[in-house]
JSON list of C-alpha atoms in Angstrom, two decimals:
[
{"chain": "A", "resi": 1, "resn": "UNK", "atom": "CA", "xyz": [-155.85, 211.38, 42.92]},
{"chain": "A", "resi": 2, "resn": "UNK", "atom": "CA", "xyz": [-158.81, 209.05, 42.73]},
{"chain": "A", "resi": 3, "resn": "UNK", "atom": "CA", "xyz": [-158.41, 205.35, 42.23]},
{"chain": "A", "resi": 4, "resn": "UNK", "atom": "CA", "xyz": [-160.22, 202.22, 43.31]},
{"chain": "A", "resi": 5, "resn": "UNK", "atom": "CA", "xyz": [-156.86, 200.96, 44.63]},
{"chain": "A", "resi": 6, "resn": "UNK", "atom": "CA", "xyz": [-156.44, 203.74, 47.20]},
{"chain": "A", "resi": 7, "resn": "UNK", "atom": "CA", "xyz": [-158.06, 202.63, 50.43]},
{"chain": "A", "resi": 8, "resn": "UNK", "atom": "CA", "xyz": [-157.99, 203.91, 53.96]},
{"chain": "A", "resi": 9, "resn": "UNK", "atom": "CA", "xyz": [-155.14, 206.28, 54.81]},
{"chain": "A", "resi": 10, "resn": "UNK", "atom": "CA", "xyz": [-152.86, 204.56, 57.32]},
{"chain": "A", "resi": 11, "resn": "UNK", "atom": "CA", "xyz": [-150.17, 207.24, 57.78]},
{"chain": "A", "resi": 12, "resn": "UNK", "atom": "CA", "xyz": [-151.22, 210.76, 56.77]},
{"chain": "A", "resi": 13, "resn": "UNK", "atom": "CA", "xyz": [-148.88, 213.58, 55.72]},
{"chain": "A", "resi": 14, "resn": "UNK", "atom": "CA", "xyz": [-148.65, 214.97, 59.24]},
{"chain": "A", "resi": 15, "resn": "UNK", "atom": "CA", "xyz": [-147.79, 211.57, 60.72]},
{"chain": "A", "resi": 16, "resn": "UNK", "atom": "CA", "xyz": [-145.16, 211.05, 58.00]},
{"chain": "A", "resi": 17, "resn": "UNK", "atom": "CA", "xyz": [-143.55, 214.39, 58.90]},
{"chain": "A", "resi": 18, "resn": "UNK", "atom": "CA", "xyz": [-143.59, 213.46, 62.60]},
{"chain": "A", "resi": 19, "resn": "UNK", "atom": "CA", "xyz": [-142.11, 210.04, 61.82]},
{"chain": "A", "resi": 20, "resn": "UNK", "atom": "CA", "xyz": [-139.33, 211.55, 59.70]},
{"chain": "A", "resi": 21, "resn": "UNK", "atom": "CA", "xyz": [-138.48, 213.94, 62.54]},
{"chain": "A", "resi": 22, "resn": "UNK", "atom": "CA", "xyz": [-138.45, 211.10, 65.09]},
{"chain": "A", "resi": 23, "resn": "UNK", "atom": "CA", "xyz": [-136.06, 208.99, 63.00]},
{"chain": "A", "resi": 24, "resn": "UNK", "atom": "CA", "xyz": [-133.83, 212.01, 62.26]},
{"chain": "A", "resi": 25, "resn": "UNK", "atom": "CA", "xyz": [-133.65, 212.77, 66.00]},
{"chain": "A", "resi": 26, "resn": "UNK", "atom": "CA", "xyz": [-132.49, 209.20, 66.72]},
{"chain": "A", "resi": 27, "resn": "UNK", "atom": "CA", "xyz": [-129.89, 209.29, 63.95]},
{"chain": "A", "resi": 28, "resn": "UNK", "atom": "CA", "xyz": [-128.60, 212.71, 65.05]},
{"chain": "A", "resi": 29, "resn": "UNK", "atom": "CA", "xyz": [-127.95, 211.29, 68.52]},
{"chain": "A", "resi": 30, "resn": "UNK", "atom": "CA", "xyz": [-126.01, 208.30, 67.22]},
{"chain": "A", "resi": 31, "resn": "UNK", "atom": "CA", "xyz": [-123.94, 209.61, 64.30]},
{"chain": "A", "resi": 32, "resn": "UNK", "atom": "CA", "xyz": [-121.42, 212.33, 63.55]},
{"chain": "A", "resi": 33, "resn": "UNK", "atom": "CA", "xyz": [-120.97, 211.23, 59.93]},
{"chain": "A", "resi": 34, "resn": "UNK", "atom": "CA", "xyz": [-122.33, 208.54, 57.62]},
{"chain": "A", "resi": 35, "resn": "UNK", "atom": "CA", "xyz": [-122.74, 207.36, 54.06]},
{"chain": "A", "resi": 36, "resn": "UNK", "atom": "CA", "xyz": [-126.42, 207.36, 53.19]},
{"chain": "A", "resi": 37, "resn": "UNK", "atom": "CA", "xyz": [-127.38, 204.65, 50.69]},
{"chain": "A", "resi": 38, "resn": "UNK", "atom": "CA", "xyz": [-130.88, 205.11, 49.31]},
{"chain": "A", "resi": 39, "resn": "UNK", "atom": "CA", "xyz": [-132.79, 202.10, 48.07]},
{"chain": "A", "resi": 40, "resn": "UNK", "atom": "CA", "xyz": [-134.25, 203.31, 44.77]},
{"chain": "A", "resi": 41, "resn": "UNK", "atom": "CA", "xyz": [-136.85, 204.00, 43.70]},
{"chain": "A", "resi": 42, "resn": "UNK", "atom": "CA", "xyz": [-138.90, 203.42, 46.86]},
{"chain": "A", "resi": 43, "resn": "UNK", "atom": "CA", "xyz": [-136.65, 205.25, 49.30]},
{"chain": "A", "resi": 44, "resn": "UNK", "atom": "CA", "xyz": [-136.27, 208.46, 47.31]},
{"chain": "A", "resi": 45, "resn": "UNK", "atom": "CA", "xyz": [-139.09, 210.44, 48.95]},
{"chain": "A", "resi": 46, "resn": "UNK", "atom": "CA", "xyz": [-138.18, 209.35, 52.47]},
{"chain": "A", "resi": 47, "resn": "UNK", "atom": "CA", "xyz": [-134.48, 210.04, 51.92]},
{"chain": "A", "resi": 48, "resn": "UNK", "atom": "CA", "xyz": [-135.21, 213.55, 50.64]},
{"chain": "A", "resi": 49, "resn": "UNK", "atom": "CA", "xyz": [-137.30, 214.33, 53.72]},
{"chain": "A", "resi": 50, "resn": "UNK", "atom": "CA", "xyz": [-134.93, 212.66, 56.18]},
{"chain": "A", "resi": 51, "resn": "UNK", "atom": "CA", "xyz": [-131.51, 213.94, 55.11]},
{"chain": "A", "resi": 52, "resn": "UNK", "atom": "CA", "xyz": [-132.62, 217.57, 55.33]},
{"chain": "A", "resi": 53, "resn": "UNK", "atom": "CA", "xyz": [-133.05, 217.02, 59.07]},
{"chain": "A", "resi": 54, "resn": "UNK", "atom": "CA", "xyz": [-129.71, 215.32, 59.67]},
{"chain": "A", "resi": 55, "resn": "UNK", "atom": "CA", "xyz": [-127.19, 217.47, 61.55]},
{"chain": "A", "resi": 56, "resn": "UNK", "atom": "CA", "xyz": [-124.09, 215.43, 60.69]},
{"chain": "A", "resi": 57, "resn": "UNK", "atom": "CA", "xyz": [-121.88, 215.12, 57.62]},
{"chain": "A", "resi": 58, "resn": "UNK", "atom": "CA", "xyz": [-123.24, 212.78, 54.99]},
{"chain": "A", "resi": 59, "resn": "UNK", "atom": "CA", "xyz": [-122.18, 211.36, 51.67]},
{"chain": "A", "resi": 60, "resn": "UNK", "atom": "CA", "xyz": [-124.88, 209.86, 49.47]},
{"chain": "A", "resi": 61, "resn": "UNK", "atom": "CA", "xyz": [-125.14, 206.88, 47.16]},
{"chain": "A", "resi": 62, "resn": "UNK", "atom": "CA", "xyz": [-127.88, 204.55, 45.96]},
{"chain": "A", "resi": 63, "resn": "UNK", "atom": "CA", "xyz": [-128.65, 200.89, 45.48]},
{"chain": "A", "resi": 64, "resn": "UNK", "atom": "CA", "xyz": [-131.46, 199.00, 43.77]},
{"chain": "A", "resi": 65, "resn": "UNK", "atom": "CA", "xyz": [-132.91, 195.54, 43.93]},
{"chain": "A", "resi": 66, "resn": "UNK", "atom": "CA", "xyz": [-136.30, 195.37, 42.19]},
{"chain": "A", "resi": 67, "resn": "UNK", "atom": "CA", "xyz": [-138.88, 193.33, 44.05]},
{"chain": "A", "resi": 68, "resn": "UNK", "atom": "CA", "xyz": [-142.55, 192.64, 44.48]},
{"chain": "A", "resi": 69, "resn": "UNK", "atom": "CA", "xyz": [-143.93, 194.11, 47.73]},
{"chain": "A", "resi": 70, "resn": "UNK", "atom": "CA", "xyz": [-144.16, 191.39, 50.37]},
{"chain": "A", "resi": 71, "resn": "UNK", "atom": "CA", "xyz": [-141.89, 188.99, 48.44]},
{"chain": "A", "resi": 72, "resn": "UNK", "atom": "CA", "xyz": [-139.60, 187.22, 50.91]},
{"chain": "A", "resi": 73, "resn": "UNK", "atom": "CA", "xyz": [-137.69, 185.45, 48.13]},
{"chain": "A", "resi": 74, "resn": "UNK", "atom": "CA", "xyz": [-136.40, 188.32, 46.02]},
{"chain": "A", "resi": 75, "resn": "UNK", "atom": "CA", "xyz": [-133.58, 187.02, 43.85]},
{"chain": "A", "resi": 76, "resn": "UNK", "atom": "CA", "xyz": [-133.25, 189.98, 41.49]},
{"chain": "A", "resi": 77, "resn": "UNK", "atom": "CA", "xyz": [-129.85, 191.53, 40.79]},
{"chain": "A", "resi": 78, "resn": "UNK", "atom": "CA", "xyz": [-128.50, 194.07, 43.26]},
{"chain": "A", "resi": 79, "resn": "UNK", "atom": "CA", "xyz": [-127.09, 197.16, 41.58]},
{"chain": "A", "resi": 80, "resn": "UNK", "atom": "CA", "xyz": [-124.91, 199.30, 43.85]},
{"chain": "A", "resi": 81, "resn": "UNK", "atom": "CA", "xyz": [-123.50, 202.39, 42.20]},
{"chain": "A", "resi": 82, "resn": "UNK", "atom": "CA", "xyz": [-120.59, 202.68, 44.66]},
{"chain": "A", "resi": 83, "resn": "UNK", "atom": "CA", "xyz": [-120.07, 206.40, 44.06]},
{"chain": "A", "resi": 84, "resn": "UNK", "atom": "CA", "xyz": [-118.91, 206.90, 47.65]},
{"chain": "A", "resi": 85, "resn": "UNK", "atom": "CA", "xyz": [-116.25, 204.99, 49.54]},
{"chain": "A", "resi": 86, "resn": "UNK", "atom": "CA", "xyz": [-118.06, 203.04, 52.26]},
{"chain": "A", "resi": 87, "resn": "UNK", "atom": "CA", "xyz": [-115.05, 201.13, 53.61]},
{"chain": "A", "resi": 88, "resn": "UNK", "atom": "CA", "xyz": [-114.43, 202.17, 57.21]},
{"chain": "A", "resi": 89, "resn": "UNK", "atom": "CA", "xyz": [-117.56, 204.37, 57.19]},
{"chain": "A", "resi": 90, "resn": "UNK", "atom": "CA", "xyz": [-120.86, 204.28, 59.03]},
{"chain": "A", "resi": 91, "resn": "UNK", "atom": "CA", "xyz": [-123.45, 203.22, 56.45]},
{"chain": "A", "resi": 92, "resn": "UNK", "atom": "CA", "xyz": [-127.16, 203.98, 56.78]},
{"chain": "A", "resi": 93, "resn": "UNK", "atom": "CA", "xyz": [-129.40, 202.24, 54.25]},
{"chain": "A", "resi": 94, "resn": "UNK", "atom": "CA", "xyz": [-132.61, 204.20, 53.74]},
{"chain": "A", "resi": 95, "resn": "UNK", "atom": "CA", "xyz": [-135.86, 202.85, 52.36]},
{"chain": "A", "resi": 96, "resn": "UNK", "atom": "CA", "xyz": [-139.53, 203.72, 52.84]},
{"chain": "A", "resi": 97, "resn": "UNK", "atom": "CA", "xyz": [-140.49, 200.55, 54.72]},
{"chain": "A", "resi": 98, "resn": "UNK", "atom": "CA", "xyz": [-139.53, 197.05, 55.71]},
{"chain": "A", "resi": 99, "resn": "UNK", "atom": "CA", "xyz": [-142.40, 194.83, 54.68]},
{"chain": "A", "resi": 100, "resn": "UNK", "atom": "CA", "xyz": [-141.30, 191.18, 54.59]},
{"chain": "A", "resi": 101, "resn": "UNK", "atom": "CA", "xyz": [-137.66, 192.18, 55.14]},
{"chain": "A", "resi": 102, "resn": "UNK", "atom": "CA", "xyz": [-136.25, 189.83, 52.52]},
{"chain": "A", "resi": 103, "resn": "UNK", "atom": "CA", "xyz": [-134.90, 192.50, 50.21]},
{"chain": "A", "resi": 104, "resn": "UNK", "atom": "CA", "xyz": [-133.39, 194.60, 53.02]},
{"chain": "A", "resi": 105, "resn": "UNK", "atom": "CA", "xyz": [-131.71, 191.51, 54.49]},
{"chain": "A", "resi": 106, "resn": "UNK", "atom": "CA", "xyz": [-130.14, 190.81, 51.08]},
{"chain": "A", "resi": 107, "resn": "UNK", "atom": "CA", "xyz": [-128.95, 194.43, 50.76]},
{"chain": "A", "resi": 108, "resn": "UNK", "atom": "CA", "xyz": [-127.36, 194.39, 54.23]},
{"chain": "A", "resi": 109, "resn": "UNK", "atom": "CA", "xyz": [-125.67, 191.07, 53.44]},
{"chain": "A", "resi": 110, "resn": "UNK", "atom": "CA", "xyz": [-124.43, 192.41, 50.09]},
{"chain": "A", "resi": 111, "resn": "UNK", "atom": "CA", "xyz": [-122.85, 195.48, 51.68]},
{"chain": "A", "resi": 112, "resn": "UNK", "atom": "CA", "xyz": [-121.31, 193.54, 54.58]},
{"chain": "A", "resi": 113, "resn": "UNK", "atom": "CA", "xyz": [-119.87, 190.79, 52.36]},
{"chain": "A", "resi": 114, "resn": "UNK", "atom": "CA", "xyz": [-118.47, 193.04, 49.63]},
{"chain": "A", "resi": 115, "resn": "UNK", "atom": "CA", "xyz": [-117.21, 196.04, 51.62]},
{"chain": "A", "resi": 116, "resn": "UNK", "atom": "CA", "xyz": [-115.81, 196.78, 55.06]},
{"chain": "A", "resi": 117, "resn": "UNK", "atom": "CA", "xyz": [-118.04, 199.46, 56.58]},
{"chain": "A", "resi": 118, "resn": "UNK", "atom": "CA", "xyz": [-117.49, 200.58, 60.16]},
{"chain": "A", "resi": 119, "resn": "UNK", "atom": "CA", "xyz": [-121.20, 199.95, 60.83]},
{"chain": "A", "resi": 120, "resn": "UNK", "atom": "CA", "xyz": [-124.43, 199.30, 58.95]},
{"chain": "A", "resi": 121, "resn": "UNK", "atom": "CA", "xyz": [-127.82, 200.59, 60.07]},
{"chain": "A", "resi": 122, "resn": "UNK", "atom": "CA", "xyz": [-131.20, 200.82, 58.41]},
{"chain": "A", "resi": 123, "resn": "UNK", "atom": "CA", "xyz": [-133.54, 203.84, 58.54]},
{"chain": "A", "resi": 124, "resn": "UNK", "atom": "CA", "xyz": [-137.11, 203.39, 57.41]},
{"chain": "A", "resi": 125, "resn": "UNK", "atom": "CA", "xyz": [-140.43, 205.09, 58.11]},
{"chain": "A", "resi": 126, "resn": "UNK", "atom": "CA", "xyz": [-142.22, 201.94, 59.24]},
{"chain": "A", "resi": 127, "resn": "UNK", "atom": "CA", "xyz": [-141.89, 198.18, 59.66]},
{"chain": "A", "resi": 128, "resn": "UNK", "atom": "CA", "xyz": [-144.45, 195.41, 59.37]},
{"chain": "A", "resi": 129, "resn": "UNK", "atom": "CA", "xyz": [-145.02, 192.85, 62.12]},
{"chain": "A", "resi": 130, "resn": "UNK", "atom": "CA", "xyz": [-144.13, 189.59, 60.35]},
{"chain": "A", "resi": 131, "resn": "UNK", "atom": "CA", "xyz": [-140.85, 190.79, 58.86]},
{"chain": "A", "resi": 132, "resn": "UNK", "atom": "CA", "xyz": [-137.83, 188.52, 59.02]},
{"chain": "A", "resi": 133, "resn": "UNK", "atom": "CA", "xyz": [-134.91, 189.39, 61.28]},
{"chain": "A", "resi": 134, "resn": "UNK", "atom": "CA", "xyz": [-132.29, 191.74, 59.86]},
{"chain": "A", "resi": 135, "resn": "UNK", "atom": "CA", "xyz": [-129.07, 191.70, 61.91]},
{"chain": "A", "resi": 136, "resn": "UNK", "atom": "CA", "xyz": [-128.41, 195.46, 62.07]},
{"chain": "A", "resi": 137, "resn": "UNK", "atom": "CA", "xyz": [-129.70, 198.43, 64.08]},
{"chain": "A", "resi": 138, "resn": "UNK", "atom": "CA", "xyz": [-133.02, 199.63, 62.70]},
{"chain": "A", "resi": 139, "resn": "UNK", "atom": "CA", "xyz": [-134.33, 203.16, 63.10]},
{"chain": "A", "resi": 140, "resn": "UNK", "atom": "CA", "xyz": [-138.03, 203.54, 62.41]},
{"chain": "A", "resi": 141, "resn": "UNK", "atom": "CA", "xyz": [-141.00, 205.58, 63.55]},
{"chain": "A", "resi": 142, "resn": "UNK", "atom": "CA", "xyz": [-143.93, 203.18, 63.22]},
{"chain": "A", "resi": 143, "resn": "UNK", "atom": "CA", "xyz": [-144.64, 199.48, 63.58]},
{"chain": "A", "resi": 144, "resn": "UNK", "atom": "CA", "xyz": [-147.73, 198.46, 61.66]},
{"chain": "A", "resi": 145, "resn": "UNK", "atom": "CA", "xyz": [-150.32, 196.26, 63.38]},
{"chain": "A", "resi": 146, "resn": "UNK", "atom": "CA", "xyz": [-150.81, 193.97, 60.37]},
{"chain": "A", "resi": 147, "resn": "UNK", "atom": "CA", "xyz": [-149.28, 193.05, 57.03]},
{"chain": "A", "resi": 148, "resn": "UNK", "atom": "CA", "xyz": [-151.79, 194.79, 54.75]},
{"chain": "A", "resi": 149, "resn": "UNK", "atom": "CA", "xyz": [-150.39, 195.80, 51.37]},
{"chain": "A", "resi": 150, "resn": "UNK", "atom": "CA", "xyz": [-149.76, 199.54, 51.43]},
{"chain": "A", "resi": 151, "resn": "UNK", "atom": "CA", "xyz": [-149.19, 202.15, 48.72]},
{"chain": "A", "resi": 152, "resn": "UNK", "atom": "CA", "xyz": [-147.94, 205.71, 48.60]},
{"chain": "A", "resi": 153, "resn": "UNK", "atom": "CA", "xyz": [-144.93, 207.66, 49.84]},
{"chain": "A", "resi": 154, "resn": "UNK", "atom": "CA", "xyz": [-142.62, 205.62, 47.60]},
{"chain": "A", "resi": 155, "resn": "UNK", "atom": "CA", "xyz": [-144.50, 202.31, 47.68]},
{"chain": "A", "resi": 156, "resn": "UNK", "atom": "CA", "xyz": [-146.10, 201.24, 44.39]},
{"chain": "A", "resi": 157, "resn": "UNK", "atom": "CA", "xyz": [-148.79, 198.98, 43.15]},
{"chain": "A", "resi": 158, "resn": "UNK", "atom": "CA", "xyz": [-148.36, 198.01, 39.51]},
{"chain": "A", "resi": 159, "resn": "UNK", "atom": "CA", "xyz": [-145.66, 200.71, 39.38]},
{"chain": "A", "resi": 160, "resn": "UNK", "atom": "CA", "xyz": [-148.16, 203.47, 40.28]},
{"chain": "A", "resi": 161, "resn": "UNK", "atom": "CA", "xyz": [-149.05, 205.47, 43.41]},
{"chain": "A", "resi": 162, "resn": "UNK", "atom": "CA", "xyz": [-145.47, 206.11, 44.63]},
{"chain": "A", "resi": 163, "resn": "UNK", "atom": "CA", "xyz": [-146.21, 209.83, 44.50]},
{"chain": "A", "resi": 164, "resn": "UNK", "atom": "CA", "xyz": [-149.09, 209.77, 47.00]},
{"chain": "A", "resi": 165, "resn": "UNK", "atom": "CA", "xyz": [-148.08, 212.06, 49.90]},
{"chain": "A", "resi": 166, "resn": "UNK", "atom": "CA", "xyz": [-149.48, 209.56, 52.43]},
{"chain": "A", "resi": 167, "resn": "UNK", "atom": "CA", "xyz": [-149.50, 205.80, 53.02]},
{"chain": "A", "resi": 168, "resn": "UNK", "atom": "CA", "xyz": [-152.80, 204.09, 52.25]},
{"chain": "A", "resi": 169, "resn": "UNK", "atom": "CA", "xyz": [-154.14, 200.56, 52.31]},
{"chain": "A", "resi": 170, "resn": "UNK", "atom": "CA", "xyz": [-154.24, 198.96, 48.86]},
{"chain": "A", "resi": 171, "resn": "UNK", "atom": "CA", "xyz": [-157.67, 197.83, 47.78]},
{"chain": "A", "resi": 172, "resn": "UNK", "atom": "CA", "xyz": [-157.84, 195.38, 44.90]}
]
């Protein structure tokens, strides 16, 4: 795919595969069962790659909270489909990345205030350096060195580029 918006590749396909394996290894050490809640649409690709490497029993569900990448003040509605009972269960929220952290913090708060899970954790491929604190265990493979806007592997720009098999710097 050619586009003026696709800049330097930051995490290539091989590094993504290695990162998925690293996070799966950590989760496999810590869990014997969990409810996986995918943040859609961004977390779909990462979830698909990650859950196939999990060696414990899982139940799956999904949640959404539309936002603009990097927006720390996301006030959009949270839609949780609640297809799986999460009360008394280990919950792992999966998304592609934590950029500013605002949306993930809201999702964690929503789950903890409206349900009674045994635990809540977050599994993402990478985090950005100036993210806000999220008060749960975070499993991730990479910490970015800056807060550049990134696209690909689930992350959009103008609702495009989610299907890139790598993470690239956005050029505007």
